[in-house]
JSON list of C-alpha atoms in Angstrom, two decimals:
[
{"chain": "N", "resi": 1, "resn": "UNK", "atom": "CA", "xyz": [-13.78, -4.74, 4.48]},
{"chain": "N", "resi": 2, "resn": "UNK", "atom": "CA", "xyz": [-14.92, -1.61, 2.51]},
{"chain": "N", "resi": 3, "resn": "UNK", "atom": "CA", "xyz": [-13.03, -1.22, -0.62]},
{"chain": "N", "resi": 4, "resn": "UNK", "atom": "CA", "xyz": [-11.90, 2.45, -0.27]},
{"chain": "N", "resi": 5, "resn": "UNK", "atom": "CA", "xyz": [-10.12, 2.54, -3.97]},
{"chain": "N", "resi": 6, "resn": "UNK", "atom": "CA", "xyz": [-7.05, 4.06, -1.85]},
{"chain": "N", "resi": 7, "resn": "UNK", "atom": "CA", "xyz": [-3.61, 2.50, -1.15]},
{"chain": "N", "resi": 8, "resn": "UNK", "atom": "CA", "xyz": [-4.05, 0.72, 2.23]},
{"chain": "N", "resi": 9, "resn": "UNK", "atom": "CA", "xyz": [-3.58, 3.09, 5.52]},
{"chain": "N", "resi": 10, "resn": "UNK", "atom": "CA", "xyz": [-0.81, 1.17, 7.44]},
{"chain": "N", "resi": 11, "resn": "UNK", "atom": "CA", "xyz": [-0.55, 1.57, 11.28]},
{"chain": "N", "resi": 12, "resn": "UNK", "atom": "CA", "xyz": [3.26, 2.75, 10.80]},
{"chain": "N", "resi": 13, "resn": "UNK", "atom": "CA", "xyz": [1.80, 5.66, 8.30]},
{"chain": "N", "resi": 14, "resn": "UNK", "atom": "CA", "xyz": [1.16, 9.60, 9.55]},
{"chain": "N", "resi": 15, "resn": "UNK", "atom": "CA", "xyz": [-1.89, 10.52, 8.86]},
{"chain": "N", "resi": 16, "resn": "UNK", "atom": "CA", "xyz": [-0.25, 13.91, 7.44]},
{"chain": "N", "resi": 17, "resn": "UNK", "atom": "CA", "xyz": [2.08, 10.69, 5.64]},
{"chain": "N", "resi": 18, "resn": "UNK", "atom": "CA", "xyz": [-0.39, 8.75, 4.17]},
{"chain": "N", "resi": 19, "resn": "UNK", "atom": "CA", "xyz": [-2.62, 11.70, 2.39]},
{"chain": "N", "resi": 20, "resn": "UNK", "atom": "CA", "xyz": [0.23, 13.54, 1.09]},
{"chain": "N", "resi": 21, "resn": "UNK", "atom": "CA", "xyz": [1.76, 9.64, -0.46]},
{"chain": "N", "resi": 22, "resn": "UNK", "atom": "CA", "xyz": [-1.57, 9.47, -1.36]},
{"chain": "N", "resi": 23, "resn": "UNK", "atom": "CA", "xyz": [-1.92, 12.64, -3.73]},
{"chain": "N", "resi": 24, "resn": "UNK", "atom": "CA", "xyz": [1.33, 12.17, -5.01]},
{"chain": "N", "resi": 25, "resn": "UNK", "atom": "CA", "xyz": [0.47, 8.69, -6.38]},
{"chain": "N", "resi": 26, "resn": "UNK", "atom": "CA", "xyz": [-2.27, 10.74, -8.49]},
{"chain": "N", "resi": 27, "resn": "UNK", "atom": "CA", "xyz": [-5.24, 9.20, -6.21]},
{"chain": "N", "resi": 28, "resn": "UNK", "atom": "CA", "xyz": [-8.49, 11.19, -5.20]},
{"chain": "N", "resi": 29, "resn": "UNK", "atom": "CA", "xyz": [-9.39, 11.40, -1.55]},
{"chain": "N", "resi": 30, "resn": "UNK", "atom": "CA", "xyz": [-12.30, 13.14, 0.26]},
{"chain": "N", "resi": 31, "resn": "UNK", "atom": "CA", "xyz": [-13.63, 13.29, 3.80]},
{"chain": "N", "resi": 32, "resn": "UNK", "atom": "CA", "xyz": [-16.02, 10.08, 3.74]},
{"chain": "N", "resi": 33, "resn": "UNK", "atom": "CA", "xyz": [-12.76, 7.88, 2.97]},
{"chain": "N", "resi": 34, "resn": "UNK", "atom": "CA", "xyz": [-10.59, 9.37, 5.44]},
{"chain": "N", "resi": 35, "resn": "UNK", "atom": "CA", "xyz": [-12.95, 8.88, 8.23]},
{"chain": "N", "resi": 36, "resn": "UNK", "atom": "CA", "xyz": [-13.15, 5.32, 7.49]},
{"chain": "N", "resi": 37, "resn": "UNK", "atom": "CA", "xyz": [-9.99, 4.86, 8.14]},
{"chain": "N", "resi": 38, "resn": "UNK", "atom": "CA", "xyz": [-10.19, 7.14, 11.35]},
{"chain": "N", "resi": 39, "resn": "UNK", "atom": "CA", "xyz": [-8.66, 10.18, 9.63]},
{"chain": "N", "resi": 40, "resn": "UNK", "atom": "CA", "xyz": [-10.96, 12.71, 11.08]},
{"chain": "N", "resi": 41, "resn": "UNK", "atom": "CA", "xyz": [-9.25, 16.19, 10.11]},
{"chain": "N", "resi": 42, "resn": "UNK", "atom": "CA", "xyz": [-8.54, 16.01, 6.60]},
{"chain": "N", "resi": 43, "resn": "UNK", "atom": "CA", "xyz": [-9.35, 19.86, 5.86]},
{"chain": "N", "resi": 44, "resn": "UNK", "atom": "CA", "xyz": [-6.64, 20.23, 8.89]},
{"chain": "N", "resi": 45, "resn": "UNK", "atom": "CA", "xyz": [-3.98, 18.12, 6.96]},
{"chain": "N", "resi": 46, "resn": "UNK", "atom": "CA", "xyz": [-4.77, 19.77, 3.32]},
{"chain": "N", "resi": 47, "resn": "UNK", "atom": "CA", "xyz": [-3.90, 23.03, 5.13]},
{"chain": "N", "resi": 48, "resn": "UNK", "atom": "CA", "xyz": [-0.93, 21.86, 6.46]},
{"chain": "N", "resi": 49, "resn": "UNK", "atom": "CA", "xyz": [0.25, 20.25, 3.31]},
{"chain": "N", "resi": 50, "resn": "UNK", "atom": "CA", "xyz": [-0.14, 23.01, 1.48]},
{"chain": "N", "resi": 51, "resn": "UNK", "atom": "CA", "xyz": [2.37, 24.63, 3.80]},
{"chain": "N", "resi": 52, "resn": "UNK", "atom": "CA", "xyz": [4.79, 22.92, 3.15]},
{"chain": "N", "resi": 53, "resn": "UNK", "atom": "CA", "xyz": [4.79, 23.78, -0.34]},
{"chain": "N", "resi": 54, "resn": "UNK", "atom": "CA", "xyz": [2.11, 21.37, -1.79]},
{"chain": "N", "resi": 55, "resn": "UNK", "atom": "CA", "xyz": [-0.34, 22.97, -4.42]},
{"chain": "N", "resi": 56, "resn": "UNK", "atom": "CA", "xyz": [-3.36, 20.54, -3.73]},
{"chain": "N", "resi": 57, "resn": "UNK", "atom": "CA", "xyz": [-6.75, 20.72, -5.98]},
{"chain": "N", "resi": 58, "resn": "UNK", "atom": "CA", "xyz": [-9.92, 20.99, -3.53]},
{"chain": "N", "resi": 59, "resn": "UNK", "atom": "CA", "xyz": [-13.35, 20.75, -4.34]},
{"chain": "N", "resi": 60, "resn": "UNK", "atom": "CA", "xyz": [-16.80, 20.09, -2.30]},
{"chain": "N", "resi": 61, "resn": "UNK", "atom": "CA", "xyz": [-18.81, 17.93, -3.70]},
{"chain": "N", "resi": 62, "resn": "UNK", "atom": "CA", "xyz": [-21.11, 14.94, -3.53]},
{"chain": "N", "resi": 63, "resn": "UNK", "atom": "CA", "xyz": [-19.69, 11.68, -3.27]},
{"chain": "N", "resi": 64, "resn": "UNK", "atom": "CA", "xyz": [-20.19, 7.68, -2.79]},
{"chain": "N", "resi": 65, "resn": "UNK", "atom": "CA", "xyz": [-20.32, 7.61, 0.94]},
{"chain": "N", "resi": 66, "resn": "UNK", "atom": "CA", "xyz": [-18.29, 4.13, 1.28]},
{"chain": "N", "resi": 67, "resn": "UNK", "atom": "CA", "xyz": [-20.35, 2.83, 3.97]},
{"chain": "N", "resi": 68, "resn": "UNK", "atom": "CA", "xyz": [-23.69, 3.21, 2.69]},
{"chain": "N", "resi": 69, "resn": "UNK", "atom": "CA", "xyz": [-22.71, 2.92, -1.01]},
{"chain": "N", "resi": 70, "resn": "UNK", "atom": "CA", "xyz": [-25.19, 5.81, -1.54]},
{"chain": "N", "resi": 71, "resn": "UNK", "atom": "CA", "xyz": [-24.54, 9.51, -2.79]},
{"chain": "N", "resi": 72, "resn": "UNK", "atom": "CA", "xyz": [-24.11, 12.20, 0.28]},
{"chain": "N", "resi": 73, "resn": "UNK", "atom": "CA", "xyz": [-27.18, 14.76, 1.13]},
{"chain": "N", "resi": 74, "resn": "UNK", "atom": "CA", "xyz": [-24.49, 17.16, 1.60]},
{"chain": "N", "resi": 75, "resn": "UNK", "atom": "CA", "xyz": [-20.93, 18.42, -0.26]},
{"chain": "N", "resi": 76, "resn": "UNK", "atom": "CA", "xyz": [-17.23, 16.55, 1.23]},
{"chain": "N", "resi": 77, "resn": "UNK", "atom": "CA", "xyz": [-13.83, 18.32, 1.03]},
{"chain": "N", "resi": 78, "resn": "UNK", "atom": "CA", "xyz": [-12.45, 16.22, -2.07]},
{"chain": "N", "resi": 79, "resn": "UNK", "atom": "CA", "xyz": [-8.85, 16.54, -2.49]},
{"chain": "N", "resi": 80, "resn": "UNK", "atom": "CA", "xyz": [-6.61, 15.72, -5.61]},
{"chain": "N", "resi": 81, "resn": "UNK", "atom": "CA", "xyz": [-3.23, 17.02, -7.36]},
{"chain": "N", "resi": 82, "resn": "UNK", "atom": "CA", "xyz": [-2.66, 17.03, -11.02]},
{"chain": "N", "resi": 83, "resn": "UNK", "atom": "CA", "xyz": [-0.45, 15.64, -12.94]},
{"chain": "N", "resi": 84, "resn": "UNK", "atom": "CA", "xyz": [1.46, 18.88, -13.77]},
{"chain": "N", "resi": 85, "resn": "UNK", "atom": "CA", "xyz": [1.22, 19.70, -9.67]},
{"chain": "N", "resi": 86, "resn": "UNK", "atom": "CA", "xyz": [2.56, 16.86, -8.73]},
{"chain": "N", "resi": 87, "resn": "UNK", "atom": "CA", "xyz": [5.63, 17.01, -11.11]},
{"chain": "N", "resi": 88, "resn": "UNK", "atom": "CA", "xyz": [6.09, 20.48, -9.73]},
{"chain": "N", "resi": 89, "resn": "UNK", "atom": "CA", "xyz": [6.15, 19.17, -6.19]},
{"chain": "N", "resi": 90, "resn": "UNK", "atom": "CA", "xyz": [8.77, 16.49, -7.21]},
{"chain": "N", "resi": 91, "resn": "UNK", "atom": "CA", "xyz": [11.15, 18.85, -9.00]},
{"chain": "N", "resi": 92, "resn": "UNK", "atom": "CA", "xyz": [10.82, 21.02, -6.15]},
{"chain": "N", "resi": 93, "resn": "UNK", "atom": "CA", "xyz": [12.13, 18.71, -3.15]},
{"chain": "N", "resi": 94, "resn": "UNK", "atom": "CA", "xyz": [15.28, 17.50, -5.82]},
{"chain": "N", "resi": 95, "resn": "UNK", "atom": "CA", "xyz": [15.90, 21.39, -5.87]},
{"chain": "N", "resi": 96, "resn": "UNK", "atom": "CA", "xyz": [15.66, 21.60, -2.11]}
]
């Protein structure tokens, strides 16, 4: 079992579910790591996320690929909300 560093993707979680619980808990999460665990779209999700009123960090970069356990040749969507972003998406749904 690869060890993702990611709270475990249950088969009752939405993919759009599980990234956006993800973020909120303050976690990381790029491209390799999604398609791991058979989350194939995540550019698709971030978009839609953001949507809905989410103000998500993105960068491309190089990362672990999970499988290998080596660096990739070539930059990953990498995905991440701040502490101050996520506190501002909190307030935001007790306001809504």
């Amino acid at each position: 079992m690869l060890n993702l560093k990611l709270p475990t993707f249950k088969s009752s979680d939405t993919q759009n579910g599980y990234v956006r619980e993800t973020l909120l808990l303050g976690y990381k999460i790029n491209t390799c790591q999604c398609r791991c665990m058979g989350i194939y779209n995540l550019h698709s999700i971030i978009s839609e996320l953001k949507k809905q009123g989410m103000d998500i960090t993105r960068n491309c970069k190089k990362v672990v690929d999970p499988i290998r356990g080596v660096i990739t040749k070539h930059n990953v969507l990498e995905a991440y909300m701040t502490f101050d972003q996520r506190e501002l998406y909190k307030n935001k749904k007790k306001s809504a």
